[in-house]
Coordinates of C-alpha atoms in Angstrom, one line a residue:
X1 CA 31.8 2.2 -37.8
X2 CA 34.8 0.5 -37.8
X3 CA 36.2 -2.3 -34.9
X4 CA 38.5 0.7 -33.4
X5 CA 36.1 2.7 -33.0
X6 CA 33.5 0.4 -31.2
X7 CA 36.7 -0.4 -29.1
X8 CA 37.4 2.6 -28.3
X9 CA 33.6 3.8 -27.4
X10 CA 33.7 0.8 -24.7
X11 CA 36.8 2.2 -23.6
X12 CA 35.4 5.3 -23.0
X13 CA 32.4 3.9 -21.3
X14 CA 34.3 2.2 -19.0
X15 CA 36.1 4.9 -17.9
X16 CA 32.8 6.3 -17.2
X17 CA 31.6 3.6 -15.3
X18 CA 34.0 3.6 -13.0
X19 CA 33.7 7.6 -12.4
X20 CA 30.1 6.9 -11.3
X21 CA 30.9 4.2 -9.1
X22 CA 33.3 6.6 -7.5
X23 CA 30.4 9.0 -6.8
X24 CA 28.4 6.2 -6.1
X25 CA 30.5 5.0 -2.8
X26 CA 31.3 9.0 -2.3
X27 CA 27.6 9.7 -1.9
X28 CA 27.5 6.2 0.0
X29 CA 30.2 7.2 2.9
X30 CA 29.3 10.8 3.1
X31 CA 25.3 9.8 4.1
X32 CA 25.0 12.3 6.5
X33 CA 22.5 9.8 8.6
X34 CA 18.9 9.1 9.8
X35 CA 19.2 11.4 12.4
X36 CA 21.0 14.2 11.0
X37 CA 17.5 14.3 8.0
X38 CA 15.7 17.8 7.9
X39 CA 13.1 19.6 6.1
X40 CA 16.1 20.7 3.6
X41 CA 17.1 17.3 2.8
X42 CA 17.0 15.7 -0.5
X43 CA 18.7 13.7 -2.9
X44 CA 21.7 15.8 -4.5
X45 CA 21.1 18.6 -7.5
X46 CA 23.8 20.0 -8.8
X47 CA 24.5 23.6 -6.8
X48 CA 27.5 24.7 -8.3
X49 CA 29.6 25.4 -5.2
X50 CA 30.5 22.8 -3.0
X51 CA 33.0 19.4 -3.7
X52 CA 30.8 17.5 -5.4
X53 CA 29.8 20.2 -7.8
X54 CA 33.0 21.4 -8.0
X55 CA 34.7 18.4 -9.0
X56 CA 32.3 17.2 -11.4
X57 CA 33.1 20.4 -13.5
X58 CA 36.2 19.3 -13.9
X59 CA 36.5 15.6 -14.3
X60 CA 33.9 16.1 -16.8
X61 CA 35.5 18.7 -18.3
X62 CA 39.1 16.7 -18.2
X63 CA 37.4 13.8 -19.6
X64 CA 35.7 15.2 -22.7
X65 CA 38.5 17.2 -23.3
X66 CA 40.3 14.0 -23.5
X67 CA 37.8 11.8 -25.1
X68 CA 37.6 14.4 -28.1
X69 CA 41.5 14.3 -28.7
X70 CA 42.1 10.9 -28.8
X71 CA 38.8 10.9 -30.7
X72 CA 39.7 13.2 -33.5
X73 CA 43.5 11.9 -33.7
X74 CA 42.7 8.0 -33.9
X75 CA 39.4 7.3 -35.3
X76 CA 38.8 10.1 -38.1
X77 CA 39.3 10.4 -42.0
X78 CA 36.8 7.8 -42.3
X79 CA 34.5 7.6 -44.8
X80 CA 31.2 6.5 -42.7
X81 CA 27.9 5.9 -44.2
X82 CA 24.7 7.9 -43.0
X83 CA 24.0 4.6 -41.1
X84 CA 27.3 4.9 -39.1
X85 CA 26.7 8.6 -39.0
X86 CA 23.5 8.2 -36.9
X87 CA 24.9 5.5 -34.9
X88 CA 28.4 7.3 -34.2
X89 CA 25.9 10.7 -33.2
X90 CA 24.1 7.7 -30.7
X91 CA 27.6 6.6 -28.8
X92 CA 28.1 10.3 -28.7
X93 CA 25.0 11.4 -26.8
X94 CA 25.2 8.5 -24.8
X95 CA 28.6 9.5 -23.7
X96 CA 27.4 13.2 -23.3
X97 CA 24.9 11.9 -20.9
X98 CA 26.7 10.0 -18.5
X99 CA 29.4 12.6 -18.7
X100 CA 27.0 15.1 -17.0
X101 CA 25.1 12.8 -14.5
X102 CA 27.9 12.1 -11.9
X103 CA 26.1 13.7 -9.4
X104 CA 22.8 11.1 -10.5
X105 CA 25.1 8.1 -9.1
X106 CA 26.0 10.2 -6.0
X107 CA 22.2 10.9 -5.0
X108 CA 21.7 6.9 -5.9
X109 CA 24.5 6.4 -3.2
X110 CA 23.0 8.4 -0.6
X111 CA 19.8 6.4 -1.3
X112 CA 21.7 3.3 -1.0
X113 CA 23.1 4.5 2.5
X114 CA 19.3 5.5 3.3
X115 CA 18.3 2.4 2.7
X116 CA 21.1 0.1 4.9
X117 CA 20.6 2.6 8.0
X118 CA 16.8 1.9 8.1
X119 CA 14.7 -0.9 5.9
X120 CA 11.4 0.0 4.6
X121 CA 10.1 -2.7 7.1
X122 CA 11.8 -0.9 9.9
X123 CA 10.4 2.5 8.6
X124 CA 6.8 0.8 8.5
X125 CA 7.4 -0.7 11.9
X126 CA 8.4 2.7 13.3
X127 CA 5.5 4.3 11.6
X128 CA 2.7 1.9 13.2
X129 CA 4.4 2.6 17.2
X130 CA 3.7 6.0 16.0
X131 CA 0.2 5.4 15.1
X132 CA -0.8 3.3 18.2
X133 CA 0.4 5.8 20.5
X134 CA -0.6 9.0 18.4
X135 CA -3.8 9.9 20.6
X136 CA -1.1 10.2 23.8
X137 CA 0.9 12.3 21.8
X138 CA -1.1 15.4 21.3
X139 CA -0.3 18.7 22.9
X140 CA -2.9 19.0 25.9
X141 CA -5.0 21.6 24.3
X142 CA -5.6 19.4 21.5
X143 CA -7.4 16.6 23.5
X144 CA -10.5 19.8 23.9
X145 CA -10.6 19.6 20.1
X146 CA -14.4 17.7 19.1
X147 CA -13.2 17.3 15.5
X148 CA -9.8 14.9 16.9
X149 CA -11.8 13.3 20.2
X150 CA -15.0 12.5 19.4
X151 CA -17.1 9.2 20.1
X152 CA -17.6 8.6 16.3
X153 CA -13.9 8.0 16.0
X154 CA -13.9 4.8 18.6
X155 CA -13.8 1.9 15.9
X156 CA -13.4 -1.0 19.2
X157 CA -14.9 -2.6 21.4
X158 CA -18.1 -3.4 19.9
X159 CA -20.9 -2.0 19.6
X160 CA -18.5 0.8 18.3
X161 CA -18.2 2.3 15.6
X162 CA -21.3 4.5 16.4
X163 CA -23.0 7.5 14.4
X164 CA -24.3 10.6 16.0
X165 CA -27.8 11.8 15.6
X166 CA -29.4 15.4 16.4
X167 CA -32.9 16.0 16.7
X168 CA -34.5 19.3 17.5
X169 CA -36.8 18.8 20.7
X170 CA -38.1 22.0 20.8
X171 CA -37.6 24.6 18.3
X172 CA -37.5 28.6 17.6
X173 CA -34.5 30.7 18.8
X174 CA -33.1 28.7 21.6
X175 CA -33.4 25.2 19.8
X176 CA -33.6 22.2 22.8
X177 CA -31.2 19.6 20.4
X178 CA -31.1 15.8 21.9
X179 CA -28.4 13.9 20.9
X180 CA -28.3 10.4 20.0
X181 CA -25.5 8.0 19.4
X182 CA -26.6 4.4 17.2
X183 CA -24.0 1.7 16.5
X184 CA -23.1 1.1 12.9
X185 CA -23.7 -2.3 11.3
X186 CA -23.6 -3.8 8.4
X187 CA -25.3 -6.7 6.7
X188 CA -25.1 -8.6 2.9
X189 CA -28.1 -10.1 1.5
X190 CA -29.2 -11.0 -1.7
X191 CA -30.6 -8.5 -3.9
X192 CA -33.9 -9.9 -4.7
X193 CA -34.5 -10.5 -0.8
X194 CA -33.9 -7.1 0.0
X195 CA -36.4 -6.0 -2.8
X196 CA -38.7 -7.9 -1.7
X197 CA -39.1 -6.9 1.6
X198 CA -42.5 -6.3 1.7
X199 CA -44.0 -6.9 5.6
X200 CA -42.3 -8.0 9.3
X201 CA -42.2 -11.6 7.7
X202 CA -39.4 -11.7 5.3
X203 CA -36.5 -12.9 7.0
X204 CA -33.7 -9.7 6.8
X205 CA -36.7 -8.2 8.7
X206 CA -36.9 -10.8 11.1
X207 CA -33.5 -10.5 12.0
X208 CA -33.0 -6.8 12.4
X209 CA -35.9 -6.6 14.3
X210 CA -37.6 -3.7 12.4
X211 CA -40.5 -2.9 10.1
X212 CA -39.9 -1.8 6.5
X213 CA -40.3 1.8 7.2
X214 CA -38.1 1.7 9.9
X215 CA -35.2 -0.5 8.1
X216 CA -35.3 2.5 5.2
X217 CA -35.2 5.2 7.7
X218 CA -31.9 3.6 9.2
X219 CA -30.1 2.7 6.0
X220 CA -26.6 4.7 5.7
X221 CA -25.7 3.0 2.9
X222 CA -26.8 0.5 0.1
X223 CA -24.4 -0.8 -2.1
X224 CA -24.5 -3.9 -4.5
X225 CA -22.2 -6.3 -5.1
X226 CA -22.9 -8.9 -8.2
X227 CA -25.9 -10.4 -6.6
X228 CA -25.7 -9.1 -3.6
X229 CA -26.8 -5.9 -1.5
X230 CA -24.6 -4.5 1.0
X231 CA -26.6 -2.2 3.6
X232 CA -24.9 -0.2 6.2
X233 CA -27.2 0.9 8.8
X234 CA -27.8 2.6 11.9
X235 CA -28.6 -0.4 15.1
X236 CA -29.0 -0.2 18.5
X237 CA -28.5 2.6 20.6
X238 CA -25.4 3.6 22.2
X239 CA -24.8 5.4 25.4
X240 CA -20.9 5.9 25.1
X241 CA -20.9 9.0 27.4
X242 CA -21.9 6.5 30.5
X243 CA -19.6 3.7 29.4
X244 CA -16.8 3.0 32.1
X245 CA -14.4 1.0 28.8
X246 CA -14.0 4.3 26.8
X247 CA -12.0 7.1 27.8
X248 CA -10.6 10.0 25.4
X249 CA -7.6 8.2 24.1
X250 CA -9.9 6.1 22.6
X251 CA -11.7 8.7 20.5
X252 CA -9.2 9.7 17.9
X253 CA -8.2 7.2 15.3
X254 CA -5.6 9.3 13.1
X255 CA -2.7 8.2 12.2
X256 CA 0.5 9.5 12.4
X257 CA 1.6 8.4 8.7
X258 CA -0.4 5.4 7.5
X259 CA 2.0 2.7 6.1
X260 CA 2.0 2.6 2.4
X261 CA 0.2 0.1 0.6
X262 CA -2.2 -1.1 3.4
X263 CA -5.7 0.2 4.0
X264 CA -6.2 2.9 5.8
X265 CA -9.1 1.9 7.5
X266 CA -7.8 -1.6 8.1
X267 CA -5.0 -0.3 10.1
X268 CA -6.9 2.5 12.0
X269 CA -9.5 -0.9 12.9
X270 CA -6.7 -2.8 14.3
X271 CA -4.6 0.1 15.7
X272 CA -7.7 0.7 17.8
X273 CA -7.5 -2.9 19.1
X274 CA -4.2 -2.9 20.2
X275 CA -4.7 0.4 21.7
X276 CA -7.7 -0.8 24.1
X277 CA -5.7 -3.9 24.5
X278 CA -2.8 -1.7 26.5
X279 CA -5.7 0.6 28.1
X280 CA -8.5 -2.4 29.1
X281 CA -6.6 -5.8 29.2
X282 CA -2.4 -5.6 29.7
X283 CA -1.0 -4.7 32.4
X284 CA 0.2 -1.1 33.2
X285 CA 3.9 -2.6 31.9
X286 CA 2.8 -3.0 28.4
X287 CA 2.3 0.5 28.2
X288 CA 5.2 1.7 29.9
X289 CA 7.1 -0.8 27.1
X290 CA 5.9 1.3 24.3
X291 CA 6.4 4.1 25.8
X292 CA 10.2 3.1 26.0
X293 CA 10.1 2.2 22.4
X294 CA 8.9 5.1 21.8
X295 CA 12.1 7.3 23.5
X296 CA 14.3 4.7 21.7
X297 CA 12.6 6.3 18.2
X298 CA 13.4 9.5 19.8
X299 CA 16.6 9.0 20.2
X300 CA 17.1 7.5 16.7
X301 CA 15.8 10.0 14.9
X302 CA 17.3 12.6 17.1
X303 CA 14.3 14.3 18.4
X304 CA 13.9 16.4 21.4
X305 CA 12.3 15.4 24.5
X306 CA 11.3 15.1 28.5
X307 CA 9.2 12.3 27.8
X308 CA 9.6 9.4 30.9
X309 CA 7.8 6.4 29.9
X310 CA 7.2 5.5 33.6
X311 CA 5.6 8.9 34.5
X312 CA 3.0 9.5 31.0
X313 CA 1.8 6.2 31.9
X314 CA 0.3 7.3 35.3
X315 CA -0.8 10.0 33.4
X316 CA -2.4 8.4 31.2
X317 CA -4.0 5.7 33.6
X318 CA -5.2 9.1 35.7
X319 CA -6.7 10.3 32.3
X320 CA -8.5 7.1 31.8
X321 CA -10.0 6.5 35.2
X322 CA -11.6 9.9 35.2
X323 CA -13.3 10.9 32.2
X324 CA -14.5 14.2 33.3
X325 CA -10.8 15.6 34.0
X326 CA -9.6 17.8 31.2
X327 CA -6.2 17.0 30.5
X328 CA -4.3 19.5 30.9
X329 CA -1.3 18.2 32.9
X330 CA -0.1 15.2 31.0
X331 CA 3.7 15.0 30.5
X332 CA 4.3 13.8 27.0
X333 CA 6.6 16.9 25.7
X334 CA 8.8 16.7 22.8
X335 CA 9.5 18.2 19.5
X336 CA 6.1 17.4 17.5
X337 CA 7.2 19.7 14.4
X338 CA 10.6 18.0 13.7
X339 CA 8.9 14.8 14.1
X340 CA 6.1 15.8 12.1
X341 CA 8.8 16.7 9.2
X342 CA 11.2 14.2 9.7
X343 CA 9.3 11.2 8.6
X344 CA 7.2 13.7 6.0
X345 CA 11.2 13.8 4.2
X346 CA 12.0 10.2 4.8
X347 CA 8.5 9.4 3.4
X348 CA 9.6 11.6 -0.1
X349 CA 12.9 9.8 0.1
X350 CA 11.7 6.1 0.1
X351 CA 8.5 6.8 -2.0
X352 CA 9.3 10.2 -4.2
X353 CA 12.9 9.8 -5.1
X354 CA 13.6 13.2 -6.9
X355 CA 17.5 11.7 -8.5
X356 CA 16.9 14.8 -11.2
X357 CA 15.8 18.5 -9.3
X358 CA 12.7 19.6 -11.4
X359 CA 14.5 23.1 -10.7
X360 CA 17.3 21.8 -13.1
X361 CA 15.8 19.4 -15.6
X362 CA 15.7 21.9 -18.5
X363 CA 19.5 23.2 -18.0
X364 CA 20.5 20.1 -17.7
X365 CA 19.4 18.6 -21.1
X366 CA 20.5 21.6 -22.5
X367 CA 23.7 21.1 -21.4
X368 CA 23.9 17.1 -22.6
X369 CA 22.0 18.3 -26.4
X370 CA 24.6 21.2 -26.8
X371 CA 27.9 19.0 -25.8
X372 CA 26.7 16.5 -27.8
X373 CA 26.2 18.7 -31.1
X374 CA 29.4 20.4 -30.6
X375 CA 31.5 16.8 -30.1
X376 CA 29.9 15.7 -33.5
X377 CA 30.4 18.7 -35.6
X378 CA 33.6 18.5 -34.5
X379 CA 34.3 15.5 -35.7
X380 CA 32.6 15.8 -38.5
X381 CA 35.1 17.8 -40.7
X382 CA 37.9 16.2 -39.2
X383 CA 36.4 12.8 -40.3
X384 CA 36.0 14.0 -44.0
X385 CA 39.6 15.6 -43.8
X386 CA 41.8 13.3 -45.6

């Protein structure tokens, strides 16, 4: 390949450069927004009708027409090798490539826009207000709901977490069922102590306070870990139902999108601290101030609602002082779908990038194999014409 040649392919890839870094900042400024994000959002495929389609039919059309001319009329009659063939059929497909993927640097610049108008730590900080204020957030006939609001869902104050028990009292058709509530603990000792736990005198026996029989009837879990054994088990009885610290907002510990990379059960642990922390120990302010975060994420995601931070407080004080009102009344409206799907989109967007539609991936190489075939047998016989 001779030096003209190489010149002129860096020529040509510089021309193309700067094309993408046009639809780089076009895709930049034209970033619809944060607020404006729906369920159809995502990063630009090529649709064939609007500007940005449009146009990049016909710069790259304008371009390769160009390329090929001065191509053909400045740098043929050569007589290349099969080495400079192959590398000549490289530049070529190179050239075909970023020819066709404008609209790749567009979506890159909508990303880029994404990205300035909210962080990823933003996003994550976001994302945990939602989660520590997710069990005031339901609709009021989800609070009725024993699979979201149950007592095995408290994971704070101690002795929670707690596992329920059923035992049939009397049986036959109309079964008399006792329930039972037992806090969940956990304890490490070393594997040959636990096997050797033979009679009340061995010290893990000591400590629990139970009899061998009684320590294997209670045993949730064993797990060992190098030397050691890890038992969760069933403790001391709970009465949860009688206890004047735990009201319903306590009993669900979903989150409303866990943040990525952290443990799920770590933050559901300490999301349940801070939320008995604004329930049991701050005052009634605290709550009222996430509450007013919470309408300024509203408003910056541009979702509907009557929420007033002053007034679901009282609510949910009301709720928690009287644990045998259903809630039926609490004032905590707004648009949970668009919500929902909002942050389910921005989630795809930070996490999923899709710069290349599945829908179009085969076309597209198509397109890119077939230019680039024809632009070398092109040139081709026009190379060998002397």
């Amino acid at each position: 390949m001779t030096q003209n040649l190489k010149r002129y392919f860096v020529k040509s890839l510089l021309v193309l450069a700067f094309i993408h870094l046009v639809y780089f900042l076009y895709g930049y400024f034209t970033f619809e927004g944060i607020a404006n994000i729906d369920i159809y959002t995502e990063f630009y495929r090529f649709k064939f009708y609007d500007d940005v389609s449009i146009s990049h039919f016909f710069v790259s059309g304008l371009f390769l027409l160009f390329f090929l001319i001065f191509l053909v009329k400045n740098h043929s009659r050569e007589s290349y090798k099969i080495g400079s063939l192959f590398q000549i059929a490289g530049c070529l497909l190179l050239i075909s490539f970023l020819t066709f993927s404008f609209f790749i640097s567009y979506s890159f610049g909508m990303n880029a826009k994404l990205k300035t108008e909210l962080s990823e730590n933003d996003f994550n900080k976001d994302k945990r207000l939602l989660n520590v204020l997710n069990p005031f957030l339901y609709g009021f006939t989800s609070y009725s709901s024993d699979k979201l609001f149950n007592y095995e869902n408290i994971l704070y104050p101690k002795p929670y977490p707690v596992i329920k028990q059923e035992d049939t009292i009397v049986p036959g058709e109309y079964p008399i069922i006792e329930t039972n509530y037992y806090s969940v603990d956990t304890i490490k000792v070393l594997t040959n102590t636990f096997d050797k736990t033979t009679n009340k005198a061995d010290s893990i026996l000591d400590i629990l306070g139970f009899d061998k029989e009684e320590l294997y009837k209670r045993i949730i879990s064993k797990k060992v870990i190098n030397d050691s054994t890890e038992i969760i088990f069933k403790s001391v009885q709970v009465h949860p139902e009688h206890d004047d610290d735990i009201c319903i907002f306590l009993q669900n510990k979903s989150l409303f999108k866990p943040i990525k990379g952290d443990s799920v059960y770590k933050q559901q642990y300490q999301l349940a601290k801070d939320r008995y922390k604004l329930l049991y120990q701050s005052k009634k302010d605290s709550l009222t101030y996430e509450f007013q975060k919470l309408d300024t994420l509203f408003r910056k995601y541009k979702i509907e609602s009557s929420i007033v931070p002053k007034v679901l407080t009282q609510d949910v004080y009301r709720y928690r002082d009287n644990h045998d009102d259903p809630i039926s009344g609490i004032q905590n409206i707004f648009d949970r779908k668009a919500l929902t799907e909002k942050f389910t989109i921005l989630e795809r967007l930070f996490y999923e990038p899709n710069y290349l539609h599945p829908n179009i991936i085969g076309i597209y190489f198509m397109v890119i194999v077939s230019v680039w075939f024809l632009l070398f047998f092109i040139y081709l016989p026009f190379n060998k014409k002397k």
